[in-house]
Short mmCIF file of C-alpha atoms in Angstrom, two decimals:
data_model
loop_
_atom_site.label_atom_id
_atom_site.label_comp_id
_atom_site.label_asym_id
_atom_site.label_seq_id
_atom_site.Cartn_x
_atom_site.Cartn_y
_atom_site.Cartn_z
CA UNK A 234 -34.96 175.72 76.54
CA UNK A 235 -34.33 172.06 77.28
CA UNK A 236 -34.21 169.69 74.31
CA UNK A 237 -36.09 166.92 76.14
CA UNK A 238 -38.79 167.85 78.62
CA UNK A 239 -40.82 165.68 80.93
CA UNK A 240 -44.04 166.46 82.77
CA UNK A 241 -44.77 166.24 85.59
CA UNK A 242 -41.42 166.36 87.37
CA UNK A 243 -42.89 164.88 90.52
CA UNK A 244 -46.07 162.90 91.07
CA UNK A 245 -47.69 161.19 94.02
CA UNK A 246 -50.56 158.83 93.29
CA UNK A 247 -52.49 156.04 94.94
CA UNK A 248 -52.57 152.35 94.17
CA UNK A 249 -55.00 151.57 91.35
CA UNK A 250 -54.98 155.01 89.79
CA UNK A 251 -54.19 155.59 86.13
CA UNK A 252 -51.47 158.10 85.44
CA UNK A 253 -49.66 159.42 82.39
CA UNK A 254 -46.15 160.75 82.12
CA UNK A 255 -45.38 162.90 79.13
CA UNK A 256 -42.25 163.55 77.14
CA UNK A 257 -41.58 166.15 74.45
CA UNK A 258 -38.44 166.79 72.44
CA UNK A 259 -37.24 169.55 70.16
CA UNK A 260 -34.18 167.70 68.86
CA UNK A 261 -35.99 166.41 65.78
CA UNK A 262 -35.07 162.84 66.65
CA UNK A 263 -37.12 159.89 65.40
CA UNK A 264 -36.29 157.53 68.23
CA UNK A 265 -37.71 157.87 71.72
CA UNK A 266 -37.38 155.72 74.83
CA UNK A 267 -38.78 155.31 78.34
CA UNK A 268 -36.58 154.05 81.17
CA UNK A 269 -37.01 153.61 84.87
CA UNK A 270 -34.30 153.93 87.47
CA UNK A 271 -34.47 152.21 90.83
CA UNK A 272 -31.85 152.62 93.55
CA UNK A 273 -28.95 150.27 92.87
CA UNK A 274 -30.43 148.96 89.63
CA UNK A 275 -29.32 151.43 87.00
CA UNK A 276 -31.57 152.28 84.06
CA UNK A 277 -33.93 149.70 82.59
CA UNK A 278 -35.77 150.07 79.30
CA UNK A 279 -39.58 150.01 79.42
CA UNK A 280 -40.63 150.85 75.83
CA UNK A 281 -39.11 152.41 72.76
CA UNK A 282 -40.34 153.83 69.49
CA UNK A 283 -38.50 154.46 66.23
CA UNK A 284 -41.23 156.50 64.62
CA UNK A 285 -44.89 157.38 65.08
CA UNK A 286 -46.08 153.99 63.82
CA UNK A 287 -43.52 151.92 65.67
CA UNK A 288 -43.78 150.80 69.32
CA UNK A 289 -41.59 148.14 70.91
CA UNK A 290 -41.47 146.54 74.33
CA UNK A 291 -38.34 146.82 76.37
CA UNK A 292 -36.98 144.79 79.24
CA UNK A 293 -39.72 145.64 81.76
CA UNK A 294 -42.92 146.59 79.88
CA UNK A 295 -45.45 144.75 82.08
CA UNK A 296 -47.84 147.18 83.76
CA UNK A 297 -47.01 150.00 81.34
CA UNK A 298 -48.30 151.24 77.99
CA UNK A 299 -47.10 153.99 75.68
CA UNK A 300 -48.41 156.26 72.98
CA UNK A 301 -46.41 158.06 70.29
CA UNK A 302 -48.70 160.94 69.44
CA UNK A 303 -46.25 162.69 67.15
CA UNK A 304 -42.58 162.59 66.28
CA UNK A 305 -41.89 164.92 69.19
CA UNK A 306 -44.18 163.37 71.82
CA UNK A 307 -44.03 160.03 73.61
CA UNK A 308 -46.15 159.33 76.68
CA UNK A 309 -45.98 156.54 79.24
CA UNK A 310 -49.08 155.31 81.07
CA UNK A 311 -49.53 153.24 84.16
CA UNK A 312 -53.03 151.82 83.77
CA UNK A 313 -53.36 150.79 87.41
CA UNK A 314 -50.43 152.00 89.48
CA UNK A 315 -48.90 149.75 92.13
CA UNK A 316 -46.33 150.61 94.82
CA UNK A 317 -43.44 148.76 93.14
CA UNK A 318 -43.76 151.20 90.23
CA UNK A 319 -42.39 153.88 92.54
CA UNK A 320 -39.24 154.97 90.72
CA UNK A 321 -37.52 157.68 88.73
CA UNK A 322 -38.68 157.67 85.09
CA UNK A 323 -36.61 159.03 82.22
CA UNK A 324 -37.47 159.73 78.63
CA UNK A 325 -34.66 159.71 76.06
CA UNK A 326 -34.27 160.41 72.36
CA UNK A 327 -31.74 159.51 69.69
CA UNK A 328 -31.33 160.62 66.12
CA UNK A 329 -29.09 157.94 64.77
CA UNK A 330 -27.67 154.88 66.25
CA UNK A 331 -26.44 154.84 69.76
CA UNK A 332 -26.09 158.07 71.71
CA UNK A 333 -29.27 158.87 73.60
CA UNK A 334 -30.21 162.18 75.19
CA UNK A 335 -32.20 162.15 78.38
CA UNK A 336 -34.87 164.33 79.91
CA UNK A 337 -34.69 165.55 83.51
CA UNK A 338 -36.82 162.71 84.89
CA UNK A 339 -40.14 162.26 86.67
CA UNK A 340 -40.10 161.12 90.27
CA UNK A 341 -43.17 158.93 90.87
CA UNK A 342 -44.42 157.75 94.26
CA UNK A 343 -47.25 155.22 94.38
CA UNK A 344 -48.86 154.95 97.79
CA UNK B 192 -28.05 138.14 84.30
CA UNK B 193 -26.26 141.45 84.34
CA UNK B 194 -24.50 142.09 81.03
CA UNK B 195 -22.86 145.36 82.07
CA UNK B 196 -21.29 145.48 85.50
CA UNK B 197 -19.94 148.36 87.51
CA UNK B 198 -18.62 146.61 90.57
CA UNK B 199 -17.76 149.71 92.58
CA UNK B 200 -20.90 151.46 93.85
CA UNK B 201 -18.82 154.41 95.03
CA UNK B 202 -15.39 156.02 94.70
CA UNK B 203 -13.76 158.90 96.54
CA UNK B 204 -10.85 160.81 95.05
CA UNK B 205 -8.88 163.88 96.09
CA UNK B 206 -9.21 166.95 93.90
CA UNK B 207 -6.46 167.09 91.30
CA UNK B 208 -5.87 163.34 91.32
CA UNK B 209 -6.95 160.79 88.74
CA UNK B 210 -10.38 159.12 88.96
CA UNK B 211 -10.67 155.69 87.38
CA UNK B 212 -14.11 154.19 86.94
CA UNK B 213 -14.37 150.62 85.75
CA UNK B 214 -16.93 148.66 83.78
CA UNK B 215 -17.04 145.01 82.69
CA UNK B 216 -19.34 143.41 80.15
CA UNK B 217 -20.23 139.87 79.20
CA UNK B 218 -21.94 140.16 75.80
CA UNK B 219 -19.40 139.88 72.99
CA UNK B 220 -21.96 141.42 70.60
CA UNK B 221 -21.60 144.84 72.20
CA UNK B 222 -19.81 147.09 69.72
CA UNK B 223 -20.18 150.59 71.12
CA UNK B 224 -19.72 151.84 74.65
CA UNK B 225 -20.78 155.05 76.34
CA UNK B 226 -20.34 156.81 79.64
CA UNK B 227 -23.08 158.97 81.09
CA UNK B 228 -22.86 161.32 84.04
CA UNK B 229 -25.81 162.02 86.30
CA UNK B 230 -26.27 164.77 88.86
CA UNK B 231 -29.08 164.54 91.46
CA UNK B 232 -32.46 165.72 90.15
CA UNK B 233 -31.20 165.72 86.54
CA UNK B 234 -31.25 163.22 83.71
CA UNK B 235 -28.10 161.39 82.61
CA UNK B 236 -25.93 163.39 80.21
CA UNK B 237 -23.73 161.84 77.58
CA UNK B 238 -20.04 162.16 78.41
CA UNK B 239 -17.87 160.13 76.06
CA UNK B 240 -18.07 157.01 73.91
CA UNK B 241 -15.85 154.50 72.16
CA UNK B 242 -16.32 152.15 69.27
CA UNK B 243 -15.15 148.56 69.56
CA UNK B 244 -12.67 149.16 66.73
CA UNK B 245 -10.71 151.53 68.98
CA UNK B 246 -8.96 151.04 72.28
CA UNK B 247 -8.83 154.65 73.43
CA UNK B 248 -10.83 157.84 73.03
CA UNK B 249 -9.99 161.19 74.60
CA UNK B 250 -12.03 164.31 75.20
CA UNK B 251 -10.34 166.91 77.34
CA UNK B 252 -9.95 165.59 80.87
CA UNK B 253 -11.88 162.41 80.03
CA UNK B 254 -10.37 159.31 78.45
CA UNK B 255 -12.08 155.99 77.88
CA UNK B 256 -10.03 152.82 77.42
CA UNK B 257 -11.40 149.62 75.96
CA UNK B 258 -9.85 146.18 76.39
CA UNK B 259 -11.92 143.88 74.20
CA UNK B 260 -10.10 140.69 75.12
CA UNK B 261 -10.85 141.33 78.81
CA UNK B 262 -14.32 142.76 78.07
CA UNK B 263 -13.38 145.73 80.20
CA UNK B 264 -13.55 149.46 79.83
CA UNK B 265 -12.52 152.28 82.07
CA UNK B 266 -13.08 156.01 82.31
CA UNK B 267 -10.18 158.17 83.45
CA UNK B 268 -10.73 161.70 84.67
CA UNK B 269 -7.57 163.78 85.02
CA UNK B 270 -7.39 166.01 86.95
CA UNK B 271 -10.50 165.36 89.01
CA UNK B 272 -12.53 168.40 90.03
CA UNK B 273 -15.27 168.79 92.65
CA UNK B 274 -17.78 169.40 89.86
CA UNK B 275 -17.10 165.87 88.62
CA UNK B 276 -18.88 164.50 91.69
CA UNK B 277 -21.83 162.60 90.23
CA UNK B 278 -23.05 159.10 89.41
CA UNK B 279 -21.40 157.65 86.32
CA UNK B 280 -23.17 155.03 84.23
CA UNK B 281 -21.45 152.75 81.78
CA UNK B 282 -23.62 151.67 78.82
CA UNK B 283 -23.09 149.22 75.99
CA UNK B 284 -24.82 149.00 72.65
CA UNK B 285 -25.59 146.06 70.42
CA UNK B 286 -27.56 145.72 67.22
CA UNK B 287 -30.84 144.08 68.11
CA UNK B 288 -32.31 143.78 64.64
CA UNK B 289 -35.13 145.62 62.85
CA UNK B 290 -33.12 148.82 62.66
CA UNK B 291 -32.46 149.09 66.33
CA UNK B 292 -29.57 149.54 68.67
CA UNK B 293 -30.33 149.17 72.34
CA UNK B 294 -28.36 150.40 75.30
CA UNK B 295 -27.71 148.24 78.34
CA UNK B 296 -26.69 150.18 81.43
CA UNK B 297 -24.60 149.32 84.43
CA UNK B 298 -25.84 150.15 87.92
CA UNK B 299 -23.63 153.21 88.23
CA UNK B 300 -20.68 154.38 90.33
CA UNK B 301 -21.01 157.39 92.59
CA UNK B 302 -17.86 159.51 92.35
CA UNK B 303 -17.06 161.97 95.11
CA UNK B 304 -14.19 164.39 94.50
CA UNK B 305 -12.95 165.82 97.76
CA UNK B 306 -11.62 169.40 97.69
#
């Protein structure tokens, strides 16, 4: 079984809809992250969390919110999706300092 | 302002030859550097890393070199294999306070190894 799982793997939604992307991990890590990848732009950090009570904004948090329901679960919400949020979204975890381990990604298309 | 730069979007190499992927950075506070490899439809996977106190780290066919004075690092793959064909991301880490390290990623280089 994968250490970091993301659901759904693919999602098509319409402008204005609220959607949630979910991430679960079995690595026992405290730290979890959400990134988005756009063609030619690499990975950019949206939000991160160091434990259940800790939530921090990343580089591009506008239009997104997160919830850390448990040590193993970290969800990303788009309250009102817009087309420029079409991207590949990755969840990642880390147990210590620097090395992060990524999930398989969620491909989101906002029409 | 891009703090981690991978100036070559793509690279093609013959199987068996050396692949050299380059990365430049501007933030002198970066103290740890990582390379990730990404296949289509999969998440990035950690490949190799190097601390700023070292100038070389090896792991099998993969070697990362760090030149702090030039703010430059490179990943060498020898010999290159078709299975190495993927997008490679360079990432740099700096302490951002409050118990946190954050990774800053380059835009990636797509490596194609030709059989």
